[in-house]
Coordinates of C-alpha atoms and ligand atoms in Angstrom, one line a residue:
X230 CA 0.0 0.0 0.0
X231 CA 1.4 3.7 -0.9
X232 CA 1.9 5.8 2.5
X233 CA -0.3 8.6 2.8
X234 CA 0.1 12.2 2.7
X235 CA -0.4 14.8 5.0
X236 CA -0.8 18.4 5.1
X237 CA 1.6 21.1 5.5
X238 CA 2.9 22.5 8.6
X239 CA 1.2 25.3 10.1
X240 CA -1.7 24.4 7.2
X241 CA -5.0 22.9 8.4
X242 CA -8.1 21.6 6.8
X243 CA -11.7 23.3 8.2
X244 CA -14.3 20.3 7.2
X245 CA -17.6 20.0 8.7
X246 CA -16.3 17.6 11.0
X247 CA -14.3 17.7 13.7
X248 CA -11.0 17.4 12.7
X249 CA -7.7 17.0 15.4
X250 CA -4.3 18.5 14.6
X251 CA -1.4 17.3 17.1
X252 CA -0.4 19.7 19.3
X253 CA -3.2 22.0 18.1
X254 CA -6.5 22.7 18.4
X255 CA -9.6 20.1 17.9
X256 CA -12.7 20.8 17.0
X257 CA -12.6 23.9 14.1
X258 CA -15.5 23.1 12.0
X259 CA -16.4 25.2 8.5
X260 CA -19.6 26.1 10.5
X261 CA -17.8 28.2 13.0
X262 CA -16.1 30.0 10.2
X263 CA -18.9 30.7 8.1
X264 CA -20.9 32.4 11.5
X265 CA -17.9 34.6 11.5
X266 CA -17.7 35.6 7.7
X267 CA -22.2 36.2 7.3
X268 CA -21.8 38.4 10.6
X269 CA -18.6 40.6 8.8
X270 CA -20.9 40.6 5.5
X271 CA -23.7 41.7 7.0
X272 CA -22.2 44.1 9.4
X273 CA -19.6 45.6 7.5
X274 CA -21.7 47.2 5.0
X275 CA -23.6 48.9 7.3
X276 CA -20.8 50.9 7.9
X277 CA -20.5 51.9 4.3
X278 CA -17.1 49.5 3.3
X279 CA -17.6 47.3 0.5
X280 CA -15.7 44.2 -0.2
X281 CA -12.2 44.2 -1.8
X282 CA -11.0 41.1 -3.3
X283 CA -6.7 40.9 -4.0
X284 CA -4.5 38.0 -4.9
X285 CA -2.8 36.1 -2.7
X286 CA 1.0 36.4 -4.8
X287 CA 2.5 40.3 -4.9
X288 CA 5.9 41.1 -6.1
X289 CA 8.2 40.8 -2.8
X290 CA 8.9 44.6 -2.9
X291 CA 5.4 45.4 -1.8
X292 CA 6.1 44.0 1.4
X293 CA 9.7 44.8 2.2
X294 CA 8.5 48.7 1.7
X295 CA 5.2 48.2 2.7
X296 CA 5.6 46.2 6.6
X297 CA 9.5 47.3 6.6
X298 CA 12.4 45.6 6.5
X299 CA 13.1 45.3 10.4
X300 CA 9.9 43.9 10.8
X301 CA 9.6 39.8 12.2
X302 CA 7.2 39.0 9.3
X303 CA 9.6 40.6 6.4
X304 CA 12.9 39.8 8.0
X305 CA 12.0 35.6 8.7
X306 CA 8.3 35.1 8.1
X307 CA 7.7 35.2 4.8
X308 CA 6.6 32.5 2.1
X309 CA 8.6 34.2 -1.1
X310 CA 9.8 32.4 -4.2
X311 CA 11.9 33.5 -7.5
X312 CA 9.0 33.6 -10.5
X313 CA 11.5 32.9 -13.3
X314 CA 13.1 36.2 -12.8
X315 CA 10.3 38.0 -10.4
X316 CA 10.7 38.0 -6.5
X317 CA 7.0 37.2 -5.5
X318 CA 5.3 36.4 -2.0
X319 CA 2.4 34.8 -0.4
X320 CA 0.6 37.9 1.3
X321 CA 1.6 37.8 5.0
X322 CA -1.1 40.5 5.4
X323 CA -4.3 43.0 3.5
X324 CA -3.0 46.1 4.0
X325 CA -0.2 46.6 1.7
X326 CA -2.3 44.8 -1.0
X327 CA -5.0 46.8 -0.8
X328 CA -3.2 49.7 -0.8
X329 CA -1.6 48.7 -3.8
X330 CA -5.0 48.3 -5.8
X331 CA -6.1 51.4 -4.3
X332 CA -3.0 53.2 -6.3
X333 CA -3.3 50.9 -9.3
X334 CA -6.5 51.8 -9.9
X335 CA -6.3 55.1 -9.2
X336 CA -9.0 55.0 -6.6
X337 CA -8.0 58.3 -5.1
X338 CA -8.6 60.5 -7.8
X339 CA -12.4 59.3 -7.9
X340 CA -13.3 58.8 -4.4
X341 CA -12.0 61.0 -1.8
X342 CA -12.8 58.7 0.8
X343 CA -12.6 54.9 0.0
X344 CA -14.0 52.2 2.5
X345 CA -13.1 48.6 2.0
X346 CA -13.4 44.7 3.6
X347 CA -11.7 42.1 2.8
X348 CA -11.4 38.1 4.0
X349 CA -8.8 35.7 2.6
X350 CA -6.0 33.5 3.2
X351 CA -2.6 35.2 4.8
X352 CA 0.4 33.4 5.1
X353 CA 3.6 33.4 7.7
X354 CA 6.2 30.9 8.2
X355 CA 5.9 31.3 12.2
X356 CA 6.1 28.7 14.9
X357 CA 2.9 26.7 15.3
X358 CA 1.0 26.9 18.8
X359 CA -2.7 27.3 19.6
X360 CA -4.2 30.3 17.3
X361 CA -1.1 30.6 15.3
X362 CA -0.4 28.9 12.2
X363 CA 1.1 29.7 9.3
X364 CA -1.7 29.9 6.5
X365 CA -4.8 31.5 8.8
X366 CA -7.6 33.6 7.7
X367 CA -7.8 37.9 8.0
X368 CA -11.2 39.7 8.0
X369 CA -9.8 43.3 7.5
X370 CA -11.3 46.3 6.5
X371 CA -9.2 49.8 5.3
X372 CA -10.5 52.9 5.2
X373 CA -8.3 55.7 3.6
X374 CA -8.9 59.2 2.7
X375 CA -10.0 60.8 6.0
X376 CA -7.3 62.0 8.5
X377 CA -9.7 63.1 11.6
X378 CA -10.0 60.8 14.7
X379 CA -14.2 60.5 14.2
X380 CA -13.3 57.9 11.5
X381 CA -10.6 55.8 13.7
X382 CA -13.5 55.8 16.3
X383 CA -16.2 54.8 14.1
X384 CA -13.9 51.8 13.0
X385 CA -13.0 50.7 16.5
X386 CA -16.6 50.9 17.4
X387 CA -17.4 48.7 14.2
X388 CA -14.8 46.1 16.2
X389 CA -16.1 46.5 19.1
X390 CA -20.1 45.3 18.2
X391 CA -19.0 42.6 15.8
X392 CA -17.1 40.8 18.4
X393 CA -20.2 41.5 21.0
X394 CA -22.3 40.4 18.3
X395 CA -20.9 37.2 18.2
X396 CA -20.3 36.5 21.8
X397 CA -16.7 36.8 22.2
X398 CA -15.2 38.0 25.6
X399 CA -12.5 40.9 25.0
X400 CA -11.0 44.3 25.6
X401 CA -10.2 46.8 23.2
X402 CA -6.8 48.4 24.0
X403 CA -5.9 51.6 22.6
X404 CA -2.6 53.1 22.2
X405 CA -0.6 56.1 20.0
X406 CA 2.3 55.8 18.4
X407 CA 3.0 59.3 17.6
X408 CA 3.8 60.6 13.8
X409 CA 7.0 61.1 11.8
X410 CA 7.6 64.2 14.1
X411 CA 7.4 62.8 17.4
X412 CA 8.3 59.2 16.9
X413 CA 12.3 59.5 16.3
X414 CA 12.6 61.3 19.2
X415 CA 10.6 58.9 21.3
X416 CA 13.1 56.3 19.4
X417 CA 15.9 58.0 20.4
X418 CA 15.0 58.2 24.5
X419 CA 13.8 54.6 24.1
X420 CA 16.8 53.6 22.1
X421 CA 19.3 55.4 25.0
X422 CA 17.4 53.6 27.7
X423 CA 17.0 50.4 26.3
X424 CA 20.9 50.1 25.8
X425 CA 21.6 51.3 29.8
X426 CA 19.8 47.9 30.3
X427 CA 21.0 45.6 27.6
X428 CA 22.3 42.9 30.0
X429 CA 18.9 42.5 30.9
X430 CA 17.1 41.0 27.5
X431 CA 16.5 38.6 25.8
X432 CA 18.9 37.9 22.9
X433 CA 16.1 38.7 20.3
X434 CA 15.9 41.9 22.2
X435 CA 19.2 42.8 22.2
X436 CA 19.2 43.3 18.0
X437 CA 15.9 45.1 18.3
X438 CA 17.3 47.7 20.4
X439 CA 19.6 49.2 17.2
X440 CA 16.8 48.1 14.5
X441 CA 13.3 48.3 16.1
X442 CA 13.8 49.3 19.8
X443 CA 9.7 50.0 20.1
X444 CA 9.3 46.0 19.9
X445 CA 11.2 45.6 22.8
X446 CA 7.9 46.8 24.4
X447 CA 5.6 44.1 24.0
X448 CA 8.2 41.3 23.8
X449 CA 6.4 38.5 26.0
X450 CA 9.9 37.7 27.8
X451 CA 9.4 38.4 31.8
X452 CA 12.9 39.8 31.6
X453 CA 12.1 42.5 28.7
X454 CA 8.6 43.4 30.2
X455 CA 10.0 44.4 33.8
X456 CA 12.9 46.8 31.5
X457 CA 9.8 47.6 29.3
X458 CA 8.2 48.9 32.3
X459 CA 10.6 51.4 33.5
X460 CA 11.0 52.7 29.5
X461 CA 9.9 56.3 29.1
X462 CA 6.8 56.3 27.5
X463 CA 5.2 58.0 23.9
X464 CA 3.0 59.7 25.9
X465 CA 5.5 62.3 26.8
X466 CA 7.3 62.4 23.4
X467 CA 3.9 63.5 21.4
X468 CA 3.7 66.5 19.6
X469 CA 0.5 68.9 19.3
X470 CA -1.2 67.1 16.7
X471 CA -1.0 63.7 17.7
X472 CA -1.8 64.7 21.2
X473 CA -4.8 66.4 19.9
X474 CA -5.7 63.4 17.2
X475 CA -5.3 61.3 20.3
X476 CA -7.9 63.0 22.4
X477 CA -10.1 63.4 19.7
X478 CA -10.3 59.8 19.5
X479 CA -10.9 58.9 22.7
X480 CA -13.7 61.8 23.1
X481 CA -15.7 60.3 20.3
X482 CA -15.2 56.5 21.7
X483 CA -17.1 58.2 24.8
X484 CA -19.8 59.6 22.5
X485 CA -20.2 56.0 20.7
X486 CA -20.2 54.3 24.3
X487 CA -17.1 52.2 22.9
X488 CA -15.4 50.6 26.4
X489 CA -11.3 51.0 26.3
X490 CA -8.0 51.0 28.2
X491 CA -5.0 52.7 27.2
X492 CA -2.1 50.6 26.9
X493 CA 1.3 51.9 26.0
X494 CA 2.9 48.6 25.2
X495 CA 0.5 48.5 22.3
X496 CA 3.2 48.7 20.1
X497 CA 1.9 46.6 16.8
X498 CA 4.2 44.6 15.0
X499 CA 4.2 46.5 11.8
X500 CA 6.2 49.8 10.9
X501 CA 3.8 51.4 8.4
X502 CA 1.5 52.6 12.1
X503 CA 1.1 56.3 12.8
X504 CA -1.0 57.6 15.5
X505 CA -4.2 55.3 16.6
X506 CA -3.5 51.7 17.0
X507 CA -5.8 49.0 18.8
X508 CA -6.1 46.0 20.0
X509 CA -9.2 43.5 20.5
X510 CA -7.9 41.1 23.0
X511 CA -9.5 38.0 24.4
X512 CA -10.5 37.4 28.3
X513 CA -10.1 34.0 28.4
X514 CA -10.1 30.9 26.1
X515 CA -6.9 31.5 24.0
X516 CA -3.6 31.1 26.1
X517 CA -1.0 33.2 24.7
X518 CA -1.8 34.3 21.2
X519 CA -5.0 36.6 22.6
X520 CA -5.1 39.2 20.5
X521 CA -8.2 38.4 17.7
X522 CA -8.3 41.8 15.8
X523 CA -5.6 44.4 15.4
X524 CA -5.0 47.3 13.3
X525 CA -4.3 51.2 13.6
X526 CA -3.5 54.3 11.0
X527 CA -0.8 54.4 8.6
X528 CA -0.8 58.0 7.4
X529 CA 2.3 57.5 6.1
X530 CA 1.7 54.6 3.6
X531 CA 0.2 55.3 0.6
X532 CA 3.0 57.7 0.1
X533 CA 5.7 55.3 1.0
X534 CA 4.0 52.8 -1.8
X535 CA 4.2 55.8 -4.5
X536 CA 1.2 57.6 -4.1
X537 CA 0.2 60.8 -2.8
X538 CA 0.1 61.9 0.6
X539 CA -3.2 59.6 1.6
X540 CA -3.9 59.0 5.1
X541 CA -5.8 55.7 6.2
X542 CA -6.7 53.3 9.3
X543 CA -8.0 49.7 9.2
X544 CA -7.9 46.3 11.3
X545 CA -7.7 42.6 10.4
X546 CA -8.7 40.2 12.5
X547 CA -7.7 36.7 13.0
X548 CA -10.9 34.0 12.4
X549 CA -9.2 31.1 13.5
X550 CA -8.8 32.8 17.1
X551 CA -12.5 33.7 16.8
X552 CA -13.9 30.2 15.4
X553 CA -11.8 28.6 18.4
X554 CA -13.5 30.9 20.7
X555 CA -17.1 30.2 19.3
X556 CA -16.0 26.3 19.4
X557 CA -16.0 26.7 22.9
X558 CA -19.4 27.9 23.0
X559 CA -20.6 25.6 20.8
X560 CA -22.0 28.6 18.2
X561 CA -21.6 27.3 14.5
X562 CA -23.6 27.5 11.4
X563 CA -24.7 24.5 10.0
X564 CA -26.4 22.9 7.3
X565 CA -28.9 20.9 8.4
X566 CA -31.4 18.4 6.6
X567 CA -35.1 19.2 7.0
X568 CA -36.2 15.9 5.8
X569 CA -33.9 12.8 5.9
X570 CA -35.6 10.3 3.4
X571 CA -35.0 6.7 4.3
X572 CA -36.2 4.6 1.1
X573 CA -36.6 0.9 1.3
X574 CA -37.4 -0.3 -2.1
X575 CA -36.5 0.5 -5.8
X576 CA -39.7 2.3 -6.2
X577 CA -39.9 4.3 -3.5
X578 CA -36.4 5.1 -4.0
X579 CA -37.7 6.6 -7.2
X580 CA -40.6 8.3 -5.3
X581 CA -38.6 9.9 -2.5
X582 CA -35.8 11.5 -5.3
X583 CA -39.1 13.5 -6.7
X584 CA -40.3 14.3 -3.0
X585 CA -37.1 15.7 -2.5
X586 CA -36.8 17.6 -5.0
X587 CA -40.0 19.2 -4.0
X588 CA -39.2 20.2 -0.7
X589 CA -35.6 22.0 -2.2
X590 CA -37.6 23.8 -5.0
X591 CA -40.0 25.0 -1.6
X592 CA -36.5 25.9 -0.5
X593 CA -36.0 23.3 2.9
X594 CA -33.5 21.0 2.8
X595 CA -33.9 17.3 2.0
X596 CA -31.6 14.2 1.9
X597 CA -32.0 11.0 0.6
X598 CA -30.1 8.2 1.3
X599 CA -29.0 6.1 -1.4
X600 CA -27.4 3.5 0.4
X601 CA -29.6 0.1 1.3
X602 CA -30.0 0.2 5.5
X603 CA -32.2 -0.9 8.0
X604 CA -34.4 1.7 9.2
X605 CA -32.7 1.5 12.2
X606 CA -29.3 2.4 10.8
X607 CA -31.2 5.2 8.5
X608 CA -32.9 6.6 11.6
X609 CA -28.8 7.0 13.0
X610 CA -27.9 8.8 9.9
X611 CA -30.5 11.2 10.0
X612 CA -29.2 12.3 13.4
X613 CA -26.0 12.3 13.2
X614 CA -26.7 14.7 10.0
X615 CA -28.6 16.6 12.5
X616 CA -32.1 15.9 10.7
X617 CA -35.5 17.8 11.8
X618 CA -37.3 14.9 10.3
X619 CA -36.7 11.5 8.9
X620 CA -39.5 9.6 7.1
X621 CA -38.8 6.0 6.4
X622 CA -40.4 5.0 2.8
X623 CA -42.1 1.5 2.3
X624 CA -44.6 -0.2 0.2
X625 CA -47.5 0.5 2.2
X626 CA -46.7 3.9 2.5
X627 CA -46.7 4.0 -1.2
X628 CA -49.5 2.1 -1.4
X629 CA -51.5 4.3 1.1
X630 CA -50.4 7.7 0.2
X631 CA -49.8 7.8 4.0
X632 CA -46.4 8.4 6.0
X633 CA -44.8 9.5 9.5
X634 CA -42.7 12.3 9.4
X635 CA -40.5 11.0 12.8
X636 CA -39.6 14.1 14.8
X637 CA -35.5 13.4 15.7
X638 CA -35.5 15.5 18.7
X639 CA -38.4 14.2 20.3
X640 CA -39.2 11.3 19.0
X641 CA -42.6 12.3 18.0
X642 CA -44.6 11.1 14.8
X643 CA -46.7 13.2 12.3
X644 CA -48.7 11.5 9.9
X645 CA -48.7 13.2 6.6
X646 CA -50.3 12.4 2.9
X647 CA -47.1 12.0 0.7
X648 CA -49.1 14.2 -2.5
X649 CA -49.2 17.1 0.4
X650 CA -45.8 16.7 1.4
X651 CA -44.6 20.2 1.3
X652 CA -47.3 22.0 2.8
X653 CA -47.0 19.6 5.6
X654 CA -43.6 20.3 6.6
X655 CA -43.7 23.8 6.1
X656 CA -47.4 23.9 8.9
X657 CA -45.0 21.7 11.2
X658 CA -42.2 24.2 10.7
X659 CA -44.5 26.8 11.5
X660 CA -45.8 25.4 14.2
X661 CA -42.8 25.2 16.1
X662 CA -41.3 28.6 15.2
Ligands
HAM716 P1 -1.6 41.7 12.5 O1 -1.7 42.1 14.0 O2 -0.3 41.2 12.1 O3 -2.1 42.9 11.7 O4 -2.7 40.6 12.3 C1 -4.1 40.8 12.6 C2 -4.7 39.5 13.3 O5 -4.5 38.4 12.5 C3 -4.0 39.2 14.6 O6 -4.6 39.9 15.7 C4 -4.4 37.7 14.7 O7 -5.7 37.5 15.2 C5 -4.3 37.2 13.3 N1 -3.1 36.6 13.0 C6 -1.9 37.1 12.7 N2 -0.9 36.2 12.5 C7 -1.5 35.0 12.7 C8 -1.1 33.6 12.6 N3 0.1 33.3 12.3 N4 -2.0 32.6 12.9 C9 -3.3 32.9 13.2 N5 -3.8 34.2 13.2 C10 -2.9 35.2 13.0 C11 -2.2 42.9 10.3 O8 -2.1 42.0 9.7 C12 -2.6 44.3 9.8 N6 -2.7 44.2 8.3 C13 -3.9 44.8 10.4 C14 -4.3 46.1 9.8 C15 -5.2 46.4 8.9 N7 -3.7 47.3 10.2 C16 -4.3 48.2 9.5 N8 -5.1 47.7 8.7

């Protein structure tokens, strides 16, 4: 026999069964994905963004100019591959993509404020633990054209009722970062401090403090956090505009009745981040990769991707870390059968396949099974497909024109005429709504 092969590394399949990964987490079924991606559909639009759709392959350069060199996902995370001559990579994130199209397409000359979603595939080669893998799924969205904090506001408060709307237990953490005035010197102070107390990090930590000291912030290391926590902070660094931006933020959160805490180590592991970034973090149920939904403005990155001087803010957020959340709570969308036909004969075989396709065109679901059981294994089937109804077809039911539709759940039995099938189900369906 040939030996059977498995999936990639850090890949995994979402079926609608249960399917077990070693060292990783059970129980991700496509039901608890597709709750996640109707709620962004629905939801997002009523906030006026409209759904973007990019590849998954961009030239390399994107990235590298995009995220920025120094960055963990551009420096060792990345899935990236000579195209006979062109350096192209897997998107490890939305934003630089979408920014991209935005430009290619000249969207700025037409819209002066541009509001899109997105949902797709992302893809870093990172160590694989619980709620990190290395393809995973974003739900973003990007809004660019409007530099005031009401828009950063009306975003986080977007975050903020989809989570609630789906039952998952978090905080939203807020944070500045300052702008291309106020940052370096904030670098600077940060950089001088950080080296007074090199001895005292990690070795990761050590080359961050010449090529991305802010990191060193929310390194998870206990060593790193307790020098973190002495660091001097943005807060003091920020200059009159980000100051004001900042408050203007936080002053329309209270208007929306949006719940936050400022958190300086909010840090974000991307350079492009000016000003507002945010974090929706979970209160229980993940263990150490928490955070489901991040994002922030990057004022500065349309610009740095050869356009003009746009400004923009947007999240993604991670649906695997939200479908394990709404595992635990057992929420999932499923497809269940209405009516689970269990045909005996040739004939009524032949019978159920048209009464079938009479309850779809009435739009319920039906099954049929079109294996030979006893009814007894049929009735087994039908629950374990999570059936409403079964109705086991013989000759005398045939014959009679009557049948009982077998309640799953409870076991009870409603006789119906088969020539009135449809109506039938739909009273009982009624009935019980
Ligand atoms: P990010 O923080 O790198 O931001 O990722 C956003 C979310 O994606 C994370 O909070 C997490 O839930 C999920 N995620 C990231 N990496 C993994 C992984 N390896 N496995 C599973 N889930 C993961 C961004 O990507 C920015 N583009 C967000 C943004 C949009 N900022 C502005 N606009």
């Amino acid at each position: 026999m040939s030996r059977k092969i498995r999936g990639v590394k850090g890949t995994r399949d979402v079926l609608p069964i249960d399917t077990y990964v070693k060292d990783e987490d059970p129980w991700l079924r496509i039901g608890h994905y597709q709750l996640i991606e109707r709620s962004a559909r629905e939801l997002f639009p009523l906030y006026g963004y409209r759904e973007a759709r990019t590849p998954v392959l961009e030239r390399t350069e994107l990235f590298v100019r995009g995220i920025g060199q120094e960055t963990d996902i551009v420096g060792k995370e990345m899935y990236t591959f000579d195209d006979k001559g062109d350096l192209v990579t897997m998107r490890p994130e939305g934003t630089a993509s979408m920014v991209r199209a935005y430009l290619e397409h000249n969207v700025n000359l037409t819209e002066p404020e541009t509001k899109w979603w997105y949902l797709g595939p992302m893809f870093r080669r990172e160590r694989q633990q619980r709620g990190r893998y290395r393809q995973f799924t974003q739900i973003g969205v990007e809004a660019l054209g409007s530099p005031g904090p009401r828009i950063d506001a009306e975003q986080i408060e977007l975050l903020d009722r989809w989570l609630r709307l789906l039952g998952i237990p978090f905080e939203m953490h807020l944070n500045t970062m300052g702008d291309q005035n106020c940052r370096p010197r904030y670098r600077e102070a940060l950089q001088t401090y950080l080296r007074s107390r090199i001895d005292d990090l990690c070795d990761d930590c050590k080359k961050r403090v010449e090529t991305n000291p802010i990191r060193v912030l929310d390194c998870k290391n206990p060593k790193c956090q307790e020098v973190a926590a002495g660091a001097p902070k943005m807060e003091q660094f920020l200059c009159d505009a980000c100051r004001a931006h900042f408050a203007g933020v936080r002053e329309s959160l209270d208007k929306l009745g949006v719940k936050y805490a400022v958190d300086p180590k909010l840090v974000r592991g991307l350079d492009y981040y000016t000003r507002t970034t945010y974090e929706a973090i979970a209160t229980g149920g993940l263990g150490a990769q928490s955070t489901v939904a991040g994002g922030g403005r990057y004022d500065g990155l349309v610009k740095e991707l050869g356009g003009p001087d746009v400004p923009g803010i947007g999240f993604a957020a991670g649906v695997e870390r939200m479908a394990l959340l709404l595992a635990q709570q057992g929420k999932e969308e499923a497809a269940r059968p209405v009516v689970f036909f269990a045909p005996l004969g040739p004939a009524e075989e032949a019978r159920a396949d048209v009464l079938a396709q009479e309850l779809r065109a009435a739009g319920l679901a039906a099954e049929v099974s079109f294996r030979r059981a006893n009814p007894g294994n049929q009735l087994k089937r039908a629950d374990a497909l999570g059936a409403r109804f079964a109705l086991v077809l013989g000759e005398s039911e045939l014959q009679s024109d009557r049948a009982k539709l077998k309640e799953l759940k409870t076991g009870m039995q409603h006789e119906v005429a088969l020539s009135d099938l449809v109506p039938a189900v739909q009273k009982l369906l009624g009935e019980k709504r």
